Amino acid sequence: MKKQYIIPIFVPHLGCPQNCTFCNQKKISGQEKQVTGEDVKKTVNDYLESFKEEAYIEIAFFGGSFTGIPVEKQEELLEAAYEFVKEGKVNSIRLSTRPDYIDKDVLKRLKKYKVGTIELGVQSSNDYILKNCKRGHTFEDVKKASKMIRWHGFNLGHQMMVGLPESTRIDELNTAKDCAKLKPKIVRIYPVLVIKGTKLEEDFNKNLYEPLTVDQAVEICKELYNFFEKKHIKVIRMGLQNTDSISKPGSEQSEVVAGPYHEAFRTISRI
Ligand code: SF4
């Protein structure tokens, strides 16, 4: 089977209408500058030079809310990425966005640039939990967006979180079941970490939020992983990975204040 390579392009906080209480994309991606089409070209070329074997290659726009950024900017970034698809150097484009930023016009635009996969930040299917962490959308938005994405022929991805404020194991299992009904092809599971500069950090410092321990996060992620496996839904990520520019809590340069951070989170969650 062909190897798969992802060329990540971080689009931090562009297009976000508000700050979700747990999120500080600039800290997670380690990047505060606006991305341009030229940046996209340079990043992709650098990655392509480093790939030594034949592989299925995807350009992935992560972070922020891609379809919420000004249309001109979306087109500038997509155009730059699409050039590589047209030249046959890259196989596909994927991106992540908010469920309330999907409509027919958006999907038409993404089709034009041959985007293959759209990942939605679901986080929870419990509207109280969503409201509490200031997501600014409901699970109904996730349902609508998921159906439209699949109907228009894109691969659907869902991203969910464990350990959100007031979320319980039952809420998280229910979120997995509710997501599965919408038939995503892939899922990412993120245990909540307390990141510097977030509202969650303030709450943590006031003892209003207690993060999961690594053991608790591993236990629930294992359960969710097995659930999705049984449903034939691929879990492509659990926890932040080493390439996300955060480092171990406690170290001087770390952006993580607290929470279930583990360098090998995915591996230990699948044991
Ligand atoms: S979680 Fe997503 S929608 Fe919320 S602030 Fe971060 S990037 Fe924006």
PDB file of C-alpha atoms and ligand atoms in Angstrom:
ATOM      1  CA  MET A   1       0.000   0.000   0.000  1.00  0.00           C
ATOM      2  CA  LYS A   2       1.207   3.520  -0.867  1.00  0.00           C
ATOM      3  CA  LYS A   3       2.526   5.607   2.011  1.00  0.00           C
ATOM      4  CA  GLN A   4       0.479   8.687   2.951  1.00  0.00           C
ATOM      5  CA  TYR A   5       2.063  12.058   3.534  1.00  0.00           C
ATOM      6  CA  ILE A   6       0.390  15.183   4.859  1.00  0.00           C
ATOM      7  CA  ILE A   7       1.781  18.653   4.225  1.00  0.00           C
ATOM      8  CA  PRO A   8       0.362  20.740   7.087  1.00  0.00           C
ATOM      9  CA  ILE A   9      -0.369  24.424   6.627  1.00  0.00           C
ATOM     10  CA  PHE A  10      -1.539  26.146   9.798  1.00  0.00           C
ATOM     11  CA  VAL A  11      -4.045  28.961   9.386  1.00  0.00           C
ATOM     12  CA  PRO A  12      -4.191  30.134  13.010  1.00  0.00           C
ATOM     13  CA  HIS A  13      -7.289  31.885  14.277  1.00  0.00           C
ATOM     14  CA  LEU A  14      -8.172  33.272  10.891  1.00  0.00           C
ATOM     15  CA  GLY A  15     -11.911  33.174  10.513  1.00  0.00           C
ATOM     16  CA  CYS A  16     -12.789  32.443  14.129  1.00  0.00           C
ATOM     17  CA  PRO A  17     -15.738  34.547  15.251  1.00  0.00           C
ATOM     18  CA  GLN A  18     -14.775  34.141  18.904  1.00  0.00           C
ATOM     19  CA  ASN A  19     -12.371  32.376  21.152  1.00  0.00           C
ATOM     20  CA  CYS A  20     -13.469  28.975  22.333  1.00  0.00           C
ATOM     21  CA  THR A  21     -12.502  28.805  25.999  1.00  0.00           C
ATOM     22  CA  PHE A  22      -9.968  25.991  25.531  1.00  0.00           C
ATOM     23  CA  CYS A  23      -8.331  27.256  22.350  1.00  0.00           C
ATOM     24  CA  ASN A  24      -5.373  29.371  21.495  1.00  0.00           C
ATOM     25  CA  GLN A  25      -4.519  28.242  17.971  1.00  0.00           C
ATOM     26  CA  LYS A  26      -1.565  30.609  17.732  1.00  0.00           C
ATOM     27  CA  LYS A  27       0.060  28.884  20.686  1.00  0.00           C
ATOM     28  CA  ILE A  28      -0.754  25.389  19.434  1.00  0.00           C
ATOM     29  CA  SER A  29       0.523  25.976  15.928  1.00  0.00           C
ATOM     30  CA  GLY A  30       3.408  28.124  17.174  1.00  0.00           C
ATOM     31  CA  GLN A  31       2.600  30.641  14.470  1.00  0.00           C
ATOM     32  CA  GLU A  32       1.086  34.106  14.722  1.00  0.00           C
ATOM     33  CA  LYS A  33       1.706  35.502  11.226  1.00  0.00           C
ATOM     34  CA  GLN A  34      -0.946  35.464   8.456  1.00  0.00           C
ATOM     35  CA  VAL A  35      -0.341  32.777   5.852  1.00  0.00           C
ATOM     36  CA  THR A  36      -0.084  33.824   2.180  1.00  0.00           C
ATOM     37  CA  GLY A  37      -0.267  31.926  -1.105  1.00  0.00           C
ATOM     38  CA  GLU A  38       3.507  32.331  -1.403  1.00  0.00           C
ATOM     39  CA  ASP A  39       3.939  30.695   2.028  1.00  0.00           C
ATOM     40  CA  VAL A  40       1.809  27.781   0.851  1.00  0.00           C
ATOM     41  CA  LYS A  41       3.969  27.325  -2.269  1.00  0.00           C
ATOM     42  CA  LYS A  42       7.187  27.467  -0.274  1.00  0.00           C
ATOM     43  CA  THR A  43       5.996  25.037   2.407  1.00  0.00           C
ATOM     44  CA  VAL A  44       4.702  22.539  -0.140  1.00  0.00           C
ATOM     45  CA  ASN A  45       7.887  22.706  -2.221  1.00  0.00           C
ATOM     46  CA  ASP A  46      10.040  22.217   0.893  1.00  0.00           C
ATOM     47  CA  TYR A  47       8.030  19.157   1.918  1.00  0.00           C
ATOM     48  CA  LEU A  48       7.993  17.707  -1.597  1.00  0.00           C
ATOM     49  CA  GLU A  49      11.784  17.933  -1.756  1.00  0.00           C
ATOM     50  CA  SER A  50      12.063  15.968   1.474  1.00  0.00           C
ATOM     51  CA  PHE A  51       9.796  13.093   0.320  1.00  0.00           C
ATOM     52  CA  LYS A  52      12.000  10.351  -1.035  1.00  0.00           C
ATOM     53  CA  GLU A  53       9.457   7.700  -2.002  1.00  0.00           C
ATOM     54  CA  GLU A  54       6.227   7.538  -3.951  1.00  0.00           C
ATOM     55  CA  ALA A  55       3.275   8.354  -1.737  1.00  0.00           C
ATOM     56  CA  TYR A  56      -0.282   9.661  -1.579  1.00  0.00           C
ATOM     57  CA  ILE A  57       0.253  13.324  -0.706  1.00  0.00           C
ATOM     58  CA  GLU A  58      -2.286  15.702   0.776  1.00  0.00           C
ATOM     59  CA  ILE A  59      -2.032  19.407   1.580  1.00  0.00           C
ATOM     60  CA  ALA A  60      -3.919  20.042   4.828  1.00  0.00           C
ATOM     61  CA  PHE A  61      -5.106  23.433   6.063  1.00  0.00           C
ATOM     62  CA  PHE A  62      -5.380  23.041   9.833  1.00  0.00           C
ATOM     63  CA  GLY A  63      -6.354  25.384  12.641  1.00  0.00           C
ATOM     64  CA  GLY A  64      -8.664  28.363  12.524  1.00  0.00           C
ATOM     65  CA  SER A  65     -11.894  28.018  10.615  1.00  0.00           C
ATOM     66  CA  PHE A  66     -10.868  27.879   7.009  1.00  0.00           C
ATOM     67  CA  THR A  67     -14.250  28.585   5.427  1.00  0.00           C
ATOM     68  CA  GLY A  68     -14.797  31.538   7.755  1.00  0.00           C
ATOM     69  CA  ILE A  69     -11.855  33.546   6.454  1.00  0.00           C
ATOM     70  CA  PRO A  70     -12.470  36.199   3.778  1.00  0.00           C
ATOM     71  CA  VAL A  71     -13.278  34.540   0.443  1.00  0.00           C
ATOM     72  CA  GLU A  72     -10.348  36.250  -1.308  1.00  0.00           C
ATOM     73  CA  LYS A  73      -7.935  34.797   1.230  1.00  0.00           C
ATOM     74  CA  GLN A  74      -9.491  31.331   0.919  1.00  0.00           C
ATOM     75  CA  GLU A  75      -9.081  31.513  -2.842  1.00  0.00           C
ATOM     76  CA  GLU A  76      -5.483  32.746  -2.563  1.00  0.00           C
ATOM     77  CA  LEU A  77      -4.536  29.772  -0.363  1.00  0.00           C
ATOM     78  CA  LEU A  78      -6.585  27.209  -2.307  1.00  0.00           C
ATOM     79  CA  GLU A  79      -5.291  28.461  -5.640  1.00  0.00           C
ATOM     80  CA  ALA A  80      -1.695  28.008  -4.455  1.00  0.00           C
ATOM     81  CA  ALA A  81      -2.428  24.486  -3.222  1.00  0.00           C
ATOM     82  CA  TYR A  82      -4.473  23.533  -6.282  1.00  0.00           C
ATOM     83  CA  GLU A  83      -1.521  24.333  -8.596  1.00  0.00           C
ATOM     84  CA  PHE A  84       0.292  21.326  -7.103  1.00  0.00           C
ATOM     85  CA  VAL A  85      -2.763  19.113  -7.636  1.00  0.00           C
ATOM     86  CA  LYS A  86      -3.015  20.221 -11.274  1.00  0.00           C
ATOM     87  CA  GLU A  87       0.678  19.469 -11.783  1.00  0.00           C
ATOM     88  CA  GLY A  88       0.160  15.985 -10.338  1.00  0.00           C
ATOM     89  CA  LYS A  89       2.623  16.617  -7.494  1.00  0.00           C
ATOM     90  CA  VAL A  90      -0.056  16.428  -4.796  1.00  0.00           C
ATOM     91  CA  ASN A  91      -3.087  14.126  -4.743  1.00  0.00           C
ATOM     92  CA  SER A  92      -5.601  16.050  -2.691  1.00  0.00           C
ATOM     93  CA  ILE A  93      -6.413  18.962  -0.359  1.00  0.00           C
ATOM     94  CA  ARG A  94      -8.074  18.737   3.034  1.00  0.00           C
ATOM     95  CA  LEU A  95      -9.116  21.355   5.554  1.00  0.00           C
ATOM     96  CA  SER A  96     -10.812  21.827   8.891  1.00  0.00           C
ATOM     97  CA  THR A  97     -13.520  24.292   9.767  1.00  0.00           C
ATOM     98  CA  ARG A  98     -16.503  25.086  11.989  1.00  0.00           C
ATOM     99  CA  PRO A  99     -19.865  23.411  11.284  1.00  0.00           C
ATOM    100  CA  ASP A 100     -21.694  26.726  11.094  1.00  0.00           C
ATOM    101  CA  TYR A 101     -19.389  27.869   8.281  1.00  0.00           C
ATOM    102  CA  ILE A 102     -20.603  25.354   5.732  1.00  0.00           C
ATOM    103  CA  ASP A 103     -23.200  26.132   3.092  1.00  0.00           C
ATOM    104  CA  LYS A 104     -23.796  25.415  -0.598  1.00  0.00           C
ATOM    105  CA  ASP A 105     -21.632  28.309  -1.849  1.00  0.00           C
ATOM    106  CA  VAL A 106     -18.764  27.318   0.412  1.00  0.00           C
ATOM    107  CA  LEU A 107     -18.927  23.715  -0.782  1.00  0.00           C
ATOM    108  CA  LYS A 108     -19.115  24.807  -4.411  1.00  0.00           C
ATOM    109  CA  ARG A 109     -15.924  26.830  -3.924  1.00  0.00           C
ATOM    110  CA  LEU A 110     -14.120  23.921  -2.263  1.00  0.00           C
ATOM    111  CA  LYS A 111     -15.183  21.575  -5.084  1.00  0.00           C
ATOM    112  CA  LYS A 112     -13.723  23.984  -7.628  1.00  0.00           C
ATOM    113  CA  TYR A 113     -10.301  23.556  -5.996  1.00  0.00           C
ATOM    114  CA  LYS A 114     -10.711  19.758  -5.681  1.00  0.00           C
ATOM    115  CA  VAL A 115     -10.745  19.693  -1.881  1.00  0.00           C
ATOM    116  CA  GLY A 116     -11.272  16.043  -0.935  1.00  0.00           C
ATOM    117  CA  THR A 117     -11.834  16.009   2.816  1.00  0.00           C
ATOM    118  CA  ILE A 118     -13.568  18.461   5.135  1.00  0.00           C
ATOM    119  CA  GLU A 119     -13.123  18.020   8.873  1.00  0.00           C
ATOM    120  CA  LEU A 120     -15.583  19.620  11.263  1.00  0.00           C
ATOM    121  CA  GLY A 121     -14.820  20.680  14.810  1.00  0.00           C
ATOM    122  CA  VAL A 122     -17.671  18.920  16.610  1.00  0.00           C
ATOM    123  CA  GLN A 123     -16.142  18.754  20.106  1.00  0.00           C
ATOM    124  CA  SER A 124     -19.368  17.568  21.820  1.00  0.00           C
ATOM    125  CA  SER A 125     -22.928  16.681  20.863  1.00  0.00           C
ATOM    126  CA  ASN A 126     -24.200  18.164  24.124  1.00  0.00           C
ATOM    127  CA  ASP A 127     -25.411  21.729  23.477  1.00  0.00           C
ATOM    128  CA  TYR A 128     -24.943  22.735  27.107  1.00  0.00           C
ATOM    129  CA  ILE A 129     -21.263  21.757  26.945  1.00  0.00           C
ATOM    130  CA  LEU A 130     -20.840  23.554  23.614  1.00  0.00           C
ATOM    131  CA  LYS A 131     -22.410  26.711  25.032  1.00  0.00           C
ATOM    132  CA  ASN A 132     -20.339  26.492  28.170  1.00  0.00           C
ATOM    133  CA  CYS A 133     -17.098  26.508  26.211  1.00  0.00           C
ATOM    134  CA  LYS A 134     -18.351  29.304  23.934  1.00  0.00           C
ATOM    135  CA  ARG A 135     -18.301  27.346  20.689  1.00  0.00           C
ATOM    136  CA  GLY A 136     -21.001  29.540  19.193  1.00  0.00           C
ATOM    137  CA  HIS A 137     -22.784  26.671  17.409  1.00  0.00           C
ATOM    138  CA  THR A 138     -25.017  23.736  18.322  1.00  0.00           C
ATOM    139  CA  PHE A 139     -24.975  20.061  17.436  1.00  0.00           C
ATOM    140  CA  GLU A 140     -27.799  20.749  14.987  1.00  0.00           C
ATOM    141  CA  ASP A 141     -25.244  22.768  12.969  1.00  0.00           C
ATOM    142  CA  VAL A 142     -22.965  19.711  12.964  1.00  0.00           C
ATOM    143  CA  LYS A 143     -25.792  17.514  11.652  1.00  0.00           C
ATOM    144  CA  LYS A 144     -26.688  19.937   8.866  1.00  0.00           C
ATOM    145  CA  ALA A 145     -23.078  20.523   7.817  1.00  0.00           C
ATOM    146  CA  SER A 146     -22.181  16.814   7.921  1.00  0.00           C
ATOM    147  CA  LYS A 147     -25.106  15.869   5.692  1.00  0.00           C
ATOM    148  CA  MET A 148     -24.295  18.608   3.178  1.00  0.00           C
ATOM    149  CA  ILE A 149     -20.619  17.675   3.064  1.00  0.00           C
ATOM    150  CA  ARG A 150     -21.382  14.019   2.346  1.00  0.00           C
ATOM    151  CA  TRP A 151     -24.152  14.862  -0.088  1.00  0.00           C
ATOM    152  CA  HIS A 152     -21.727  17.000  -2.114  1.00  0.00           C
ATOM    153  CA  GLY A 153     -19.307  14.091  -2.332  1.00  0.00           C
ATOM    154  CA  PHE A 154     -16.564  15.148   0.119  1.00  0.00           C
ATOM    155  CA  ASN A 155     -14.996  12.851   2.694  1.00  0.00           C
ATOM    156  CA  LEU A 156     -16.319  13.872   6.094  1.00  0.00           C
ATOM    157  CA  GLY A 157     -14.120  14.105   9.176  1.00  0.00           C
ATOM    158  CA  HIS A 158     -15.126  14.848  12.765  1.00  0.00           C
ATOM    159  CA  GLN A 159     -12.982  16.168  15.583  1.00  0.00           C
ATOM    160  CA  MET A 160     -14.219  15.590  19.141  1.00  0.00           C
ATOM    161  CA  MET A 161     -12.824  16.415  22.566  1.00  0.00           C
ATOM    162  CA  VAL A 162     -12.720  14.620  25.893  1.00  0.00           C
ATOM    163  CA  GLY A 163     -12.437  16.409  29.218  1.00  0.00           C
ATOM    164  CA  LEU A 164     -14.310  19.606  28.295  1.00  0.00           C
ATOM    165  CA  PRO A 165     -15.674  21.514  31.313  1.00  0.00           C
ATOM    166  CA  GLU A 166     -18.603  19.596  32.867  1.00  0.00           C
ATOM    167  CA  SER A 167     -18.359  16.858  30.250  1.00  0.00           C
ATOM    168  CA  THR A 168     -18.632  13.298  31.591  1.00  0.00           C
ATOM    169  CA  ARG A 169     -17.678   9.912  30.147  1.00  0.00           C
ATOM    170  CA  ILE A 170     -21.347   9.418  29.215  1.00  0.00           C
ATOM    171  CA  ASP A 171     -21.412  12.748  27.320  1.00  0.00           C
ATOM    172  CA  GLU A 172     -18.300  11.673  25.423  1.00  0.00           C
ATOM    173  CA  LEU A 173     -19.685   8.234  24.545  1.00  0.00           C
ATOM    174  CA  ASN A 174     -22.908   9.913  23.424  1.00  0.00           C
ATOM    175  CA  THR A 175     -20.906  12.321  21.273  1.00  0.00           C
ATOM    176  CA  ALA A 176     -19.172   9.361  19.612  1.00  0.00           C
ATOM    177  CA  LYS A 177     -22.543   7.661  18.978  1.00  0.00           C
ATOM    178  CA  ASP A 178     -24.076  10.882  17.626  1.00  0.00           C
ATOM    179  CA  CYS A 179     -21.077  11.436  15.352  1.00  0.00           C
ATOM    180  CA  ALA A 180     -21.148   7.843  14.072  1.00  0.00           C
ATOM    181  CA  LYS A 181     -24.772   8.329  12.959  1.00  0.00           C
ATOM    182  CA  LEU A 182     -23.543  11.086  10.626  1.00  0.00           C
ATOM    183  CA  LYS A 183     -21.100   8.643   8.990  1.00  0.00           C
ATOM    184  CA  PRO A 184     -17.742  10.408   9.118  1.00  0.00           C
ATOM    185  CA  LYS A 185     -14.924   8.584   7.364  1.00  0.00           C
ATOM    186  CA  ILE A 186     -12.334   9.703   9.862  1.00  0.00           C
ATOM    187  CA  VAL A 187     -12.290  10.996  13.442  1.00  0.00           C
ATOM    188  CA  ARG A 188      -9.773  12.799  15.609  1.00  0.00           C
ATOM    189  CA  ILE A 189     -10.040  12.696  19.389  1.00  0.00           C
ATOM    190  CA  TYR A 190      -8.441  15.479  21.377  1.00  0.00           C
ATOM    191  CA  PRO A 191      -8.133  15.338  25.161  1.00  0.00           C
ATOM    192  CA  VAL A 192      -8.464  18.896  26.470  1.00  0.00           C
ATOM    193  CA  LEU A 193      -5.193  20.494  27.535  1.00  0.00           C
ATOM    194  CA  VAL A 194      -5.025  23.775  29.423  1.00  0.00           C
ATOM    195  CA  ILE A 195      -3.167  26.093  27.041  1.00  0.00           C
ATOM    196  CA  LYS A 196      -1.612  29.414  28.047  1.00  0.00           C
ATOM    197  CA  GLY A 197      -3.630  32.519  27.287  1.00  0.00           C
ATOM    198  CA  THR A 198      -7.040  30.799  27.232  1.00  0.00           C
ATOM    199  CA  LYS A 199     -10.171  31.332  29.319  1.00  0.00           C
ATOM    200  CA  LEU A 200      -9.696  27.739  30.453  1.00  0.00           C
ATOM    201  CA  GLU A 201      -6.351  28.686  31.965  1.00  0.00           C
ATOM    202  CA  GLU A 202      -8.086  31.412  34.005  1.00  0.00           C
ATOM    203  CA  ASP A 203     -10.691  28.902  35.184  1.00  0.00           C
ATOM    204  CA  PHE A 204      -7.988  26.369  36.006  1.00  0.00           C
ATOM    205  CA  ASN A 205      -6.081  28.949  38.057  1.00  0.00           C
ATOM    206  CA  LYS A 206      -9.279  29.747  39.986  1.00  0.00           C
ATOM    207  CA  ASN A 207      -9.871  26.035  40.611  1.00  0.00           C
ATOM    208  CA  LEU A 208     -13.010  26.169  38.480  1.00  0.00           C
ATOM    209  CA  TYR A 209     -11.752  23.536  36.037  1.00  0.00           C
ATOM    210  CA  GLU A 210     -10.029  20.269  36.734  1.00  0.00           C
ATOM    211  CA  PRO A 211      -8.415  18.601  33.699  1.00  0.00           C
ATOM    212  CA  LEU A 212      -8.426  14.835  33.135  1.00  0.00           C
ATOM    213  CA  THR A 213      -5.374  12.917  34.284  1.00  0.00           C
ATOM    214  CA  VAL A 214      -3.411  11.004  31.635  1.00  0.00           C
ATOM    215  CA  ASP A 215      -4.920   7.735  32.952  1.00  0.00           C
ATOM    216  CA  GLN A 216      -8.468   9.067  32.734  1.00  0.00           C
ATOM    217  CA  ALA A 217      -7.919  10.436  29.242  1.00  0.00           C
ATOM    218  CA  VAL A 218      -6.340   7.171  28.066  1.00  0.00           C
ATOM    219  CA  GLU A 219      -9.241   5.166  29.473  1.00  0.00           C
ATOM    220  CA  ILE A 220     -11.944   7.170  27.707  1.00  0.00           C
ATOM    221  CA  CYS A 221      -9.961   7.467  24.466  1.00  0.00           C
ATOM    222  CA  LYS A 222      -9.471   3.699  24.414  1.00  0.00           C
ATOM    223  CA  GLU A 223     -13.211   3.217  24.792  1.00  0.00           C
ATOM    224  CA  LEU A 224     -13.936   5.727  22.007  1.00  0.00           C
ATOM    225  CA  TYR A 225     -11.280   4.218  19.758  1.00  0.00           C
ATOM    226  CA  ASN A 226     -12.817   0.749  20.108  1.00  0.00           C
ATOM    227  CA  PHE A 227     -16.291   2.142  19.490  1.00  0.00           C
ATOM    228  CA  PHE A 228     -15.251   3.872  16.252  1.00  0.00           C
ATOM    229  CA  GLU A 229     -13.264   0.821  15.112  1.00  0.00           C
ATOM    230  CA  LYS A 230     -16.383  -1.341  15.456  1.00  0.00           C
ATOM    231  CA  LYS A 231     -18.253   1.165  13.330  1.00  0.00           C
ATOM    232  CA  HIS A 232     -15.439   1.043  10.718  1.00  0.00           C
ATOM    233  CA  ILE A 233     -14.629   4.709  11.300  1.00  0.00           C
ATOM    234  CA  LYS A 234     -10.907   5.395  11.232  1.00  0.00           C
ATOM    235  CA  VAL A 235      -9.457   7.266  14.218  1.00  0.00           C
ATOM    236  CA  ILE A 236      -6.579   9.142  12.604  1.00  0.00           C
ATOM    237  CA  ARG A 237      -5.414  11.049  15.672  1.00  0.00           C
ATOM    238  CA  MET A 238      -5.627  10.927  19.450  1.00  0.00           C
ATOM    239  CA  GLY A 239      -3.989  13.747  21.404  1.00  0.00           C
ATOM    240  CA  LEU A 240      -1.723  16.433  20.047  1.00  0.00           C
ATOM    241  CA  GLN A 241       1.368  15.078  18.378  1.00  0.00           C
ATOM    242  CA  ASN A 242       5.016  16.011  18.737  1.00  0.00           C
ATOM    243  CA  THR A 243       4.882  18.127  15.599  1.00  0.00           C
ATOM    244  CA  ASP A 244       2.311  20.424  17.224  1.00  0.00           C
ATOM    245  CA  SER A 245       4.625  23.011  18.627  1.00  0.00           C
ATOM    246  CA  ILE A 246       3.850  22.485  22.270  1.00  0.00           C
ATOM    247  CA  SER A 247       6.096  20.777  24.725  1.00  0.00           C
ATOM    248  CA  LYS A 248       5.836  18.938  27.974  1.00  0.00           C
ATOM    249  CA  PRO A 249       4.055  20.871  30.753  1.00  0.00           C
ATOM    250  CA  GLY A 250       6.524  22.272  33.243  1.00  0.00           C
ATOM    251  CA  SER A 251       9.258  22.994  30.700  1.00  0.00           C
ATOM    252  CA  GLU A 252      10.080  26.668  30.255  1.00  0.00           C
ATOM    253  CA  GLN A 253       8.895  26.980  26.650  1.00  0.00           C
ATOM    254  CA  SER A 254       5.769  24.896  27.187  1.00  0.00           C
ATOM    255  CA  GLU A 255       2.414  26.335  26.164  1.00  0.00           C
ATOM    256  CA  VAL A 256       0.597  23.620  28.106  1.00  0.00           C
ATOM    257  CA  VAL A 257      -0.268  24.644  31.627  1.00  0.00           C
ATOM    258  CA  ALA A 258      -1.933  21.390  32.659  1.00  0.00           C
ATOM    259  CA  GLY A 259      -3.852  18.401  31.361  1.00  0.00           C
ATOM    260  CA  PRO A 260      -3.332  14.892  29.992  1.00  0.00           C
ATOM    261  CA  TYR A 261      -0.284  15.571  27.841  1.00  0.00           C
ATOM    262  CA  HIS A 262       1.753  12.526  26.859  1.00  0.00           C
ATOM    263  CA  GLU A 263       4.269  12.278  24.025  1.00  0.00           C
ATOM    264  CA  ALA A 264       2.963   8.850  23.040  1.00  0.00           C
ATOM    265  CA  PHE A 265      -0.702   9.461  23.781  1.00  0.00           C
ATOM    266  CA  ARG A 266      -2.020   7.618  20.746  1.00  0.00           C
ATOM    267  CA  THR A 267       0.126   4.578  21.341  1.00  0.00           C
ATOM    268  CA  ILE A 268      -0.800   4.176  24.997  1.00  0.00           C
ATOM    269  CA  SER A 269      -4.500   4.745  24.259  1.00  0.00           C
ATOM    270  CA  ARG A 270      -4.581   1.806  21.868  1.00  0.00           C
ATOM    271  CA  ILE A 271      -2.948  -0.737  24.214  1.00  0.00           C
TER     272      ILE A 271
HETATM  273  S1  SF4 B   1     -11.463  25.778  18.560  1.00  0.00           S
HETATM  274 FE1  SF4 B   1     -11.653  26.242  16.385  1.00  0.00          FE
HETATM  275  S2  SF4 B   1     -13.397  27.614  16.288  1.00  0.00           S
HETATM  276 FE2  SF4 B   1     -12.719  27.636  18.400  1.00  0.00          FE
HETATM  277  S3  SF4 B   1     -11.324  29.375  18.569  1.00  0.00           S
HETATM  278 FE3  SF4 B   1     -10.124  27.532  18.144  1.00  0.00          FE
HETATM  279  S4  SF4 B   1      -9.864  27.474  15.950  1.00  0.00           S
HETATM  280 FE4  SF4 B   1     -11.549  28.884  16.394  1.00  0.00          FE
END
